[in-house]
Amino acid sequence: MPSNQDFYEFLIKRAKQLTDDWYNSLDKSNTSGVYTSSNPQVIETLKQQNFEFHGILCSIFITERLAFEQELDKWILSVAEDKEHINTPNHHILKEFVRVREQYLGFLQEFKDMSSEEDGFDVFNEWWKLLVQSFDHAMVRFVEMQTAVVNKQLQAQQEVINELSSPVIKLNEHTALLPLVGNIEPTRAEYILENALEQCVEKGVTQLFIDLSGVVLIDTMVAHQLFNLMDALQLIGVKPILSGLRPEIAQTAVQLGLKFDNLTITSTLSQALNRL
């Protein structure tokens, strides 16, 4: 009866053939991203990634499941973080996983046809199930990991956007300006509060002009956050001066019962800056 080692050796000897056959059979008219690249370096990297996958996938027949999945996860993460694959639609990547799986099932049939054993049906059936399960696992893990990678990138980009859209700009030694522009949703409002406090402390600011003339609309939760910012600034010794407060925002604040007693407010930023 053929052994796992026999089938492993059969497959691993054909790893290079698997990669060459796979790449040469790519239908570049029906895919996109990394699979259509004409850049020699990208093509070589793609082939190397595919070849490395075979070395890991074949090992499922001679290694413990946990060790196999750990090595597979390392490979999947490297591909998920690859810029070329990030720019390739997931459905095209999954389609290539399926095509490679068909290669393996084809080789399984070839190995079965070569075998003279009549009682090896159960073994071949187990190998078939193991291959299908391994590819299913690889595809699920790829989607999970690439989603995590993309979300992490989006979060980092959002943090940069937040930082650029709510800068504390020093005007002189102890005075700074915080110009707010665009829609302010709760997450951004929370970032503004934290960032403004940190920047004021780091820059030695004792007076902060907060201009809202570029803010069209805020909801009740955000209004609370902004007024919490005013209170927090005063607690750390920074005097907030509010300018550009639109009527609708003022109405929201009044409806919420927010107090303006301890705030210096001007209608425009230029009026506020005249206090310098």
PDB file of C-alpha atoms in Angstrom:
ATOM      1  CA  MET A   1       0.000   0.000   0.000  1.00  0.00           C
ATOM      2  CA  PRO A   2       1.429   3.432  -0.914  1.00  0.00           C
ATOM      3  CA  SER A   3       2.527   5.530   2.051  1.00  0.00           C
ATOM      4  CA  ASN A   4       2.280   9.232   2.825  1.00  0.00           C
ATOM      5  CA  GLN A   5       6.027   9.465   2.282  1.00  0.00           C
ATOM      6  CA  ASP A   6       5.646   7.952  -1.192  1.00  0.00           C
ATOM      7  CA  PHE A   7       3.024  10.488  -2.206  1.00  0.00           C
ATOM      8  CA  TYR A   8       4.994  13.354  -0.658  1.00  0.00           C
ATOM      9  CA  GLU A   9       8.074  12.444  -2.690  1.00  0.00           C
ATOM     10  CA  PHE A  10       5.943  12.087  -5.808  1.00  0.00           C
ATOM     11  CA  LEU A  11       4.545  15.602  -5.346  1.00  0.00           C
ATOM     12  CA  ILE A  12       7.667  17.422  -4.178  1.00  0.00           C
ATOM     13  CA  LYS A  13       9.605  16.213  -7.232  1.00  0.00           C
ATOM     14  CA  ARG A  14       6.967  17.922  -9.353  1.00  0.00           C
ATOM     15  CA  ALA A  15       6.892  21.233  -7.450  1.00  0.00           C
ATOM     16  CA  LYS A  16       8.768  23.106 -10.176  1.00  0.00           C
ATOM     17  CA  GLN A  17       6.488  21.598 -12.808  1.00  0.00           C
ATOM     18  CA  LEU A  18       3.450  22.655 -10.779  1.00  0.00           C
ATOM     19  CA  THR A  19       4.667  26.250 -10.724  1.00  0.00           C
ATOM     20  CA  ASP A  20       5.602  26.352 -14.405  1.00  0.00           C
ATOM     21  CA  ASP A  21       2.358  24.722 -15.536  1.00  0.00           C
ATOM     22  CA  TRP A  22       0.319  27.009 -13.303  1.00  0.00           C
ATOM     23  CA  TYR A  23       1.918  30.232 -14.527  1.00  0.00           C
ATOM     24  CA  ASN A  24       1.948  29.203 -18.184  1.00  0.00           C
ATOM     25  CA  SER A  25      -1.765  28.395 -18.019  1.00  0.00           C
ATOM     26  CA  LEU A  26      -2.748  31.761 -16.513  1.00  0.00           C
ATOM     27  CA  ASP A  27      -5.527  33.377 -18.522  1.00  0.00           C
ATOM     28  CA  LYS A  28      -4.305  36.964 -18.326  1.00  0.00           C
ATOM     29  CA  SER A  29      -7.329  38.181 -20.257  1.00  0.00           C
ATOM     30  CA  ASN A  30      -9.635  37.004 -17.477  1.00  0.00           C
ATOM     31  CA  THR A  31      -7.797  38.189 -14.380  1.00  0.00           C
ATOM     32  CA  SER A  32      -6.074  41.284 -13.016  1.00  0.00           C
ATOM     33  CA  GLY A  33      -3.506  42.600 -10.562  1.00  0.00           C
ATOM     34  CA  VAL A  34      -0.357  40.614  -9.927  1.00  0.00           C
ATOM     35  CA  TYR A  35      -1.329  37.915 -12.434  1.00  0.00           C
ATOM     36  CA  THR A  36      -1.253  40.304 -15.404  1.00  0.00           C
ATOM     37  CA  SER A  37       2.018  42.038 -14.552  1.00  0.00           C
ATOM     38  CA  SER A  38       4.693  42.236 -17.247  1.00  0.00           C
ATOM     39  CA  ASN A  39       7.345  43.314 -14.746  1.00  0.00           C
ATOM     40  CA  PRO A  40      10.028  40.567 -14.691  1.00  0.00           C
ATOM     41  CA  GLN A  41      10.698  41.079 -10.985  1.00  0.00           C
ATOM     42  CA  VAL A  42       7.005  40.808 -10.098  1.00  0.00           C
ATOM     43  CA  ILE A  43       6.657  37.683 -12.232  1.00  0.00           C
ATOM     44  CA  GLU A  44       9.701  36.063 -10.637  1.00  0.00           C
ATOM     45  CA  THR A  45       8.417  36.874  -7.135  1.00  0.00           C
ATOM     46  CA  LEU A  46       5.003  35.458  -8.010  1.00  0.00           C
ATOM     47  CA  LYS A  47       6.538  32.217  -9.259  1.00  0.00           C
ATOM     48  CA  GLN A  48       8.746  31.959  -6.174  1.00  0.00           C
ATOM     49  CA  GLN A  49       5.741  32.460  -3.901  1.00  0.00           C
ATOM     50  CA  ASN A  50       3.896  29.722  -5.757  1.00  0.00           C
ATOM     51  CA  PHE A  51       6.880  27.372  -5.570  1.00  0.00           C
ATOM     52  CA  GLU A  52       7.268  27.961  -1.819  1.00  0.00           C
ATOM     53  CA  PHE A  53       3.590  27.170  -1.372  1.00  0.00           C
ATOM     54  CA  HIS A  54       4.117  23.725  -2.897  1.00  0.00           C
ATOM     55  CA  GLY A  55       6.917  22.943  -0.468  1.00  0.00           C
ATOM     56  CA  ILE A  56       4.619  23.761   2.435  1.00  0.00           C
ATOM     57  CA  LEU A  57       1.478  22.156   1.030  1.00  0.00           C
ATOM     58  CA  CYS A  58       3.216  18.875   0.215  1.00  0.00           C
ATOM     59  CA  SER A  59       4.499  18.645   3.778  1.00  0.00           C
ATOM     60  CA  ILE A  60       0.950  18.018   5.024  1.00  0.00           C
ATOM     61  CA  PHE A  61       1.570  14.352   4.227  1.00  0.00           C
ATOM     62  CA  ILE A  62       4.655  14.009   6.447  1.00  0.00           C
ATOM     63  CA  THR A  63       4.254  16.591   9.233  1.00  0.00           C
ATOM     64  CA  GLU A  64       1.836  17.143  12.083  1.00  0.00           C
ATOM     65  CA  ARG A  65      -1.187  19.294  11.316  1.00  0.00           C
ATOM     66  CA  LEU A  66      -0.255  22.068  13.756  1.00  0.00           C
ATOM     67  CA  ALA A  67       3.273  22.437  12.375  1.00  0.00           C
ATOM     68  CA  PHE A  68       1.887  22.462   8.841  1.00  0.00           C
ATOM     69  CA  GLU A  69      -0.659  25.183   9.624  1.00  0.00           C
ATOM     70  CA  GLN A  70       1.969  27.328  11.347  1.00  0.00           C
ATOM     71  CA  GLU A  71       4.224  27.223   8.287  1.00  0.00           C
ATOM     72  CA  LEU A  72       1.284  27.801   5.990  1.00  0.00           C
ATOM     73  CA  ASP A  73       0.183  30.835   8.021  1.00  0.00           C
ATOM     74  CA  LYS A  74       3.669  32.354   7.681  1.00  0.00           C
ATOM     75  CA  TRP A  75       3.498  31.957   3.917  1.00  0.00           C
ATOM     76  CA  ILE A  76      -0.052  33.306   3.736  1.00  0.00           C
ATOM     77  CA  LEU A  77       0.859  36.373   5.799  1.00  0.00           C
ATOM     78  CA  SER A  78       3.829  37.168   3.547  1.00  0.00           C
ATOM     79  CA  VAL A  79       1.563  36.987   0.492  1.00  0.00           C
ATOM     80  CA  ALA A  80      -1.265  38.905   2.188  1.00  0.00           C
ATOM     81  CA  GLU A  81       1.185  41.731   2.986  1.00  0.00           C
ATOM     82  CA  ASP A  82       2.620  41.740  -0.529  1.00  0.00           C
ATOM     83  CA  LYS A  83       1.741  45.005  -2.284  1.00  0.00           C
ATOM     84  CA  GLU A  84       1.015  43.278  -5.580  1.00  0.00           C
ATOM     85  CA  HIS A  85      -1.457  40.900  -3.958  1.00  0.00           C
ATOM     86  CA  ILE A  86      -3.080  43.695  -1.955  1.00  0.00           C
ATOM     87  CA  ASN A  87      -3.799  45.391  -5.281  1.00  0.00           C
ATOM     88  CA  THR A  88      -5.313  42.203  -6.698  1.00  0.00           C
ATOM     89  CA  PRO A  89      -9.039  41.495  -6.165  1.00  0.00           C
ATOM     90  CA  ASN A  90      -9.604  38.640  -3.729  1.00  0.00           C
ATOM     91  CA  HIS A  91     -11.815  36.674  -6.099  1.00  0.00           C
ATOM     92  CA  HIS A  92      -8.952  36.439  -8.599  1.00  0.00           C
ATOM     93  CA  ILE A  93      -6.584  35.195  -5.896  1.00  0.00           C
ATOM     94  CA  LEU A  94      -9.086  32.609  -4.680  1.00  0.00           C
ATOM     95  CA  LYS A  95      -9.607  31.468  -8.268  1.00  0.00           C
ATOM     96  CA  GLU A  96      -5.879  30.713  -8.484  1.00  0.00           C
ATOM     97  CA  PHE A  97      -6.018  28.723  -5.247  1.00  0.00           C
ATOM     98  CA  VAL A  98      -8.756  26.633  -6.853  1.00  0.00           C
ATOM     99  CA  ARG A  99      -6.719  26.138 -10.027  1.00  0.00           C
ATOM    100  CA  VAL A 100      -3.714  24.955  -8.020  1.00  0.00           C
ATOM    101  CA  ARG A 101      -5.955  22.604  -6.055  1.00  0.00           C
ATOM    102  CA  GLU A 102      -7.071  21.063  -9.337  1.00  0.00           C
ATOM    103  CA  GLN A 103      -3.411  20.499 -10.204  1.00  0.00           C
ATOM    104  CA  TYR A 104      -2.928  18.543  -6.994  1.00  0.00           C
ATOM    105  CA  LEU A 105      -6.061  16.486  -7.481  1.00  0.00           C
ATOM    106  CA  GLY A 106      -4.871  15.708 -10.991  1.00  0.00           C
ATOM    107  CA  PHE A 107      -1.537  14.467  -9.661  1.00  0.00           C
ATOM    108  CA  LEU A 108      -3.373  12.436  -7.041  1.00  0.00           C
ATOM    109  CA  GLN A 109      -5.287  10.688  -9.822  1.00  0.00           C
ATOM    110  CA  GLU A 110      -2.048  10.136 -11.734  1.00  0.00           C
ATOM    111  CA  PHE A 111      -0.386   8.623  -8.663  1.00  0.00           C
ATOM    112  CA  LYS A 112      -3.416   6.420  -8.091  1.00  0.00           C
ATOM    113  CA  ASP A 113      -3.327   5.199 -11.698  1.00  0.00           C
ATOM    114  CA  MET A 114       0.374   4.365 -11.319  1.00  0.00           C
ATOM    115  CA  SER A 115      -0.240   2.332  -8.178  1.00  0.00           C
ATOM    116  CA  SER A 116      -0.620  -1.405  -8.511  1.00  0.00           C
ATOM    117  CA  GLU A 117      -2.320  -1.688  -5.142  1.00  0.00           C
ATOM    118  CA  GLU A 118      -5.931  -2.796  -5.334  1.00  0.00           C
ATOM    119  CA  ASP A 119      -6.727  -2.125  -1.690  1.00  0.00           C
ATOM    120  CA  GLY A 120      -5.548   1.479  -1.509  1.00  0.00           C
ATOM    121  CA  PHE A 121      -8.940   3.123  -2.046  1.00  0.00           C
ATOM    122  CA  ASP A 122      -9.220   4.327   1.561  1.00  0.00           C
ATOM    123  CA  VAL A 123      -5.735   5.848   1.441  1.00  0.00           C
ATOM    124  CA  PHE A 124      -6.414   7.764  -1.772  1.00  0.00           C
ATOM    125  CA  ASN A 125      -9.756   8.927  -0.429  1.00  0.00           C
ATOM    126  CA  GLU A 126      -8.067  10.244   2.731  1.00  0.00           C
ATOM    127  CA  TRP A 127      -5.450  12.060   0.658  1.00  0.00           C
ATOM    128  CA  TRP A 128      -8.173  13.619  -1.481  1.00  0.00           C
ATOM    129  CA  LYS A 129      -9.986  14.885   1.621  1.00  0.00           C
ATOM    130  CA  LEU A 130      -6.730  16.129   3.145  1.00  0.00           C
ATOM    131  CA  LEU A 131      -5.884  18.131   0.026  1.00  0.00           C
ATOM    132  CA  VAL A 132      -9.338  19.677  -0.204  1.00  0.00           C
ATOM    133  CA  GLN A 133      -9.359  20.551   3.503  1.00  0.00           C
ATOM    134  CA  SER A 134      -5.871  22.056   3.296  1.00  0.00           C
ATOM    135  CA  PHE A 135      -6.792  24.284   0.376  1.00  0.00           C
ATOM    136  CA  ASP A 136     -10.027  25.320   2.068  1.00  0.00           C
ATOM    137  CA  HIS A 137      -8.028  26.249   5.162  1.00  0.00           C
ATOM    138  CA  ALA A 138      -5.495  28.181   3.076  1.00  0.00           C
ATOM    139  CA  MET A 139      -8.192  30.179   1.288  1.00  0.00           C
ATOM    140  CA  VAL A 140     -10.042  31.069   4.484  1.00  0.00           C
ATOM    141  CA  ARG A 141      -6.838  32.072   6.251  1.00  0.00           C
ATOM    142  CA  PHE A 142      -5.745  34.176   3.279  1.00  0.00           C
ATOM    143  CA  VAL A 143      -8.990  36.155   3.290  1.00  0.00           C
ATOM    144  CA  GLU A 144      -8.765  36.607   7.071  1.00  0.00           C
ATOM    145  CA  MET A 145      -5.143  37.751   7.001  1.00  0.00           C
ATOM    146  CA  GLN A 146      -5.434  40.048   4.017  1.00  0.00           C
ATOM    147  CA  THR A 147      -8.543  41.642   5.504  1.00  0.00           C
ATOM    148  CA  ALA A 148      -6.593  42.271   8.715  1.00  0.00           C
ATOM    149  CA  VAL A 149      -3.655  43.714   6.755  1.00  0.00           C
ATOM    150  CA  VAL A 150      -5.887  46.032   4.718  1.00  0.00           C
ATOM    151  CA  ASN A 151      -7.815  47.155   7.806  1.00  0.00           C
ATOM    152  CA  LYS A 152      -4.544  47.927   9.576  1.00  0.00           C
ATOM    153  CA  GLN A 153      -3.410  50.018   6.621  1.00  0.00           C
ATOM    154  CA  LEU A 154      -6.732  51.846   6.494  1.00  0.00           C
ATOM    155  CA  GLN A 155      -6.518  52.559  10.217  1.00  0.00           C
ATOM    156  CA  ALA A 156      -2.997  53.935   9.826  1.00  0.00           C
ATOM    157  CA  GLN A 157      -4.123  56.106   6.915  1.00  0.00           C
ATOM    158  CA  GLN A 158      -7.092  57.352   8.927  1.00  0.00           C
ATOM    159  CA  GLU A 159      -4.792  58.284  11.797  1.00  0.00           C
ATOM    160  CA  VAL A 160      -2.628  60.289   9.397  1.00  0.00           C
ATOM    161  CA  ILE A 161      -5.728  61.979   7.982  1.00  0.00           C
ATOM    162  CA  ASN A 162      -6.948  62.779  11.495  1.00  0.00           C
ATOM    163  CA  GLU A 163      -3.573  64.210  12.429  1.00  0.00           C
ATOM    164  CA  LEU A 164      -3.396  66.341   9.300  1.00  0.00           C
ATOM    165  CA  SER A 165      -6.997  67.490   9.652  1.00  0.00           C
ATOM    166  CA  SER A 166      -6.658  68.584  13.286  1.00  0.00           C
ATOM    167  CA  PRO A 167      -3.213  70.155  13.675  1.00  0.00           C
ATOM    168  CA  VAL A 168      -2.239  72.314  16.622  1.00  0.00           C
ATOM    169  CA  ILE A 169      -0.340  75.145  14.909  1.00  0.00           C
ATOM    170  CA  LYS A 170       1.862  77.373  17.055  1.00  0.00           C
ATOM    171  CA  LEU A 171       1.375  81.097  16.446  1.00  0.00           C
ATOM    172  CA  ASN A 172       3.889  82.312  19.003  1.00  0.00           C
ATOM    173  CA  GLU A 173       5.661  80.963  22.063  1.00  0.00           C
ATOM    174  CA  HIS A 174       2.544  80.120  24.068  1.00  0.00           C
ATOM    175  CA  THR A 175      -0.357  80.498  21.622  1.00  0.00           C
ATOM    176  CA  ALA A 176      -1.595  78.018  19.033  1.00  0.00           C
ATOM    177  CA  LEU A 177      -4.430  77.480  16.575  1.00  0.00           C
ATOM    178  CA  LEU A 178      -6.600  74.388  16.091  1.00  0.00           C
ATOM    179  CA  PRO A 179      -8.536  74.821  12.813  1.00  0.00           C
ATOM    180  CA  LEU A 180     -11.250  72.200  12.355  1.00  0.00           C
ATOM    181  CA  VAL A 181     -12.622  71.480   8.890  1.00  0.00           C
ATOM    182  CA  GLY A 182     -15.209  69.078   7.478  1.00  0.00           C
ATOM    183  CA  ASN A 183     -17.513  66.623   9.167  1.00  0.00           C
ATOM    184  CA  ILE A 184     -16.581  65.584  12.675  1.00  0.00           C
ATOM    185  CA  GLU A 185     -17.818  62.140  13.624  1.00  0.00           C
ATOM    186  CA  PRO A 186     -17.365  60.600  17.098  1.00  0.00           C
ATOM    187  CA  THR A 187     -14.102  58.768  16.352  1.00  0.00           C
ATOM    188  CA  ARG A 188     -12.485  61.879  14.929  1.00  0.00           C
ATOM    189  CA  ALA A 189     -13.814  63.988  17.805  1.00  0.00           C
ATOM    190  CA  GLU A 190     -12.197  61.627  20.295  1.00  0.00           C
ATOM    191  CA  TYR A 191      -8.912  61.841  18.397  1.00  0.00           C
ATOM    192  CA  ILE A 192      -9.101  65.650  18.322  1.00  0.00           C
ATOM    193  CA  LEU A 193      -9.565  65.739  22.091  1.00  0.00           C
ATOM    194  CA  GLU A 194      -6.609  63.449  22.787  1.00  0.00           C
ATOM    195  CA  ASN A 195      -4.328  65.013  20.178  1.00  0.00           C
ATOM    196  CA  ALA A 196      -5.071  68.607  21.166  1.00  0.00           C
ATOM    197  CA  LEU A 197      -4.318  67.951  24.824  1.00  0.00           C
ATOM    198  CA  GLU A 198      -1.078  66.137  24.031  1.00  0.00           C
ATOM    199  CA  GLN A 199       0.083  68.783  21.556  1.00  0.00           C
ATOM    200  CA  CYS A 200      -0.684  71.653  23.917  1.00  0.00           C
ATOM    201  CA  VAL A 201       1.368  70.042  26.670  1.00  0.00           C
ATOM    202  CA  GLU A 202       4.255  69.162  24.335  1.00  0.00           C
ATOM    203  CA  LYS A 203       4.362  72.645  22.770  1.00  0.00           C
ATOM    204  CA  GLY A 204       3.880  74.601  25.986  1.00  0.00           C
ATOM    205  CA  VAL A 205       0.639  76.191  24.788  1.00  0.00           C
ATOM    206  CA  THR A 206      -1.308  78.289  27.292  1.00  0.00           C
ATOM    207  CA  GLN A 207      -3.841  79.770  24.857  1.00  0.00           C
ATOM    208  CA  LEU A 208      -5.531  77.813  22.065  1.00  0.00           C
ATOM    209  CA  PHE A 209      -7.723  79.290  19.339  1.00  0.00           C
ATOM    210  CA  ILE A 210     -10.253  76.699  18.169  1.00  0.00           C
ATOM    211  CA  ASP A 211     -11.860  77.664  14.877  1.00  0.00           C
ATOM    212  CA  LEU A 212     -15.062  75.869  13.850  1.00  0.00           C
ATOM    213  CA  SER A 213     -15.887  77.959  10.773  1.00  0.00           C
ATOM    214  CA  GLY A 214     -15.024  75.019   8.502  1.00  0.00           C
ATOM    215  CA  VAL A 215     -17.315  72.610  10.356  1.00  0.00           C
ATOM    216  CA  VAL A 216     -20.736  72.377   8.743  1.00  0.00           C
ATOM    217  CA  LEU A 217     -22.524  70.016  11.096  1.00  0.00           C
ATOM    218  CA  ILE A 218     -21.895  68.013  14.251  1.00  0.00           C
ATOM    219  CA  ASP A 219     -24.157  65.672  16.158  1.00  0.00           C
ATOM    220  CA  THR A 220     -24.967  65.789  19.858  1.00  0.00           C
ATOM    221  CA  MET A 221     -22.269  63.295  20.849  1.00  0.00           C
ATOM    222  CA  VAL A 222     -19.594  65.255  19.002  1.00  0.00           C
ATOM    223  CA  ALA A 223     -20.793  68.524  20.525  1.00  0.00           C
ATOM    224  CA  HIS A 224     -20.314  66.959  23.952  1.00  0.00           C
ATOM    225  CA  GLN A 225     -16.804  65.879  22.974  1.00  0.00           C
ATOM    226  CA  LEU A 226     -15.845  69.364  21.816  1.00  0.00           C
ATOM    227  CA  PHE A 227     -17.073  70.950  25.016  1.00  0.00           C
ATOM    228  CA  ASN A 228     -15.284  68.260  26.981  1.00  0.00           C
ATOM    229  CA  LEU A 229     -12.171  69.411  25.132  1.00  0.00           C
ATOM    230  CA  MET A 230     -12.740  72.976  26.350  1.00  0.00           C
ATOM    231  CA  ASP A 231     -13.055  71.764  29.937  1.00  0.00           C
ATOM    232  CA  ALA A 232     -10.014  69.503  29.655  1.00  0.00           C
ATOM    233  CA  LEU A 233      -7.901  72.306  28.191  1.00  0.00           C
ATOM    234  CA  GLN A 234      -8.707  74.551  31.121  1.00  0.00           C
ATOM    235  CA  LEU A 235      -7.807  71.776  33.542  1.00  0.00           C
ATOM    236  CA  ILE A 236      -4.280  71.626  32.094  1.00  0.00           C
ATOM    237  CA  GLY A 237      -3.924  75.409  32.157  1.00  0.00           C
ATOM    238  CA  VAL A 238      -4.798  76.199  28.544  1.00  0.00           C
ATOM    239  CA  LYS A 239      -7.283  78.966  27.784  1.00  0.00           C
ATOM    240  CA  PRO A 240      -9.550  77.988  24.861  1.00  0.00           C
ATOM    241  CA  ILE A 241     -10.904  80.705  22.579  1.00  0.00           C
ATOM    242  CA  LEU A 242     -13.696  79.538  20.297  1.00  0.00           C
ATOM    243  CA  SER A 243     -14.405  81.123  16.921  1.00  0.00           C
ATOM    244  CA  GLY A 244     -16.550  80.478  13.863  1.00  0.00           C
ATOM    245  CA  LEU A 245     -19.379  78.825  15.769  1.00  0.00           C
ATOM    246  CA  ARG A 246     -22.191  78.304  13.252  1.00  0.00           C
ATOM    247  CA  PRO A 247     -25.798  78.981  14.371  1.00  0.00           C
ATOM    248  CA  GLU A 248     -26.869  75.350  13.993  1.00  0.00           C
ATOM    249  CA  ILE A 249     -23.951  74.162  16.118  1.00  0.00           C
ATOM    250  CA  ALA A 250     -24.728  76.814  18.724  1.00  0.00           C
ATOM    251  CA  GLN A 251     -28.355  75.639  18.792  1.00  0.00           C
ATOM    252  CA  THR A 252     -27.242  72.048  19.319  1.00  0.00           C
ATOM    253  CA  ALA A 253     -25.046  73.114  22.230  1.00  0.00           C
ATOM    254  CA  VAL A 254     -27.867  75.117  23.839  1.00  0.00           C
ATOM    255  CA  GLN A 255     -30.324  72.236  23.438  1.00  0.00           C
ATOM    256  CA  LEU A 256     -27.844  69.976  25.189  1.00  0.00           C
ATOM    257  CA  GLY A 257     -27.566  72.425  28.062  1.00  0.00           C
ATOM    258  CA  LEU A 258     -23.865  73.003  27.464  1.00  0.00           C
ATOM    259  CA  LYS A 259     -22.540  76.060  29.295  1.00  0.00           C
ATOM    260  CA  PHE A 260     -20.586  78.873  27.627  1.00  0.00           C
ATOM    261  CA  ASP A 261     -19.966  80.780  30.860  1.00  0.00           C
ATOM    262  CA  ASN A 262     -16.225  80.158  31.076  1.00  0.00           C
ATOM    263  CA  LEU A 263     -15.523  80.338  27.349  1.00  0.00           C
ATOM    264  CA  THR A 264     -14.218  83.210  25.277  1.00  0.00           C
ATOM    265  CA  ILE A 265     -16.083  83.202  21.963  1.00  0.00           C
ATOM    266  CA  THR A 266     -15.642  85.323  18.848  1.00  0.00           C
ATOM    267  CA  SER A 267     -17.666  85.218  15.651  1.00  0.00           C
ATOM    268  CA  THR A 268     -14.633  84.937  13.351  1.00  0.00           C
ATOM    269  CA  LEU A 269     -11.074  83.700  13.545  1.00  0.00           C
ATOM    270  CA  SER A 270      -9.724  87.120  12.589  1.00  0.00           C
ATOM    271  CA  GLN A 271     -11.433  88.647  15.621  1.00  0.00           C
ATOM    272  CA  ALA A 272      -9.895  85.957  17.797  1.00  0.00           C
ATOM    273  CA  LEU A 273      -6.428  86.567  16.373  1.00  0.00           C
ATOM    274  CA  ASN A 274      -6.731  90.271  17.131  1.00  0.00           C
ATOM    275  CA  ARG A 275      -6.330  89.241  20.754  1.00  0.00           C
ATOM    276  CA  LEU A 276      -2.706  88.322  20.123  1.00  0.00           C
TER     277      LEU A 276
END
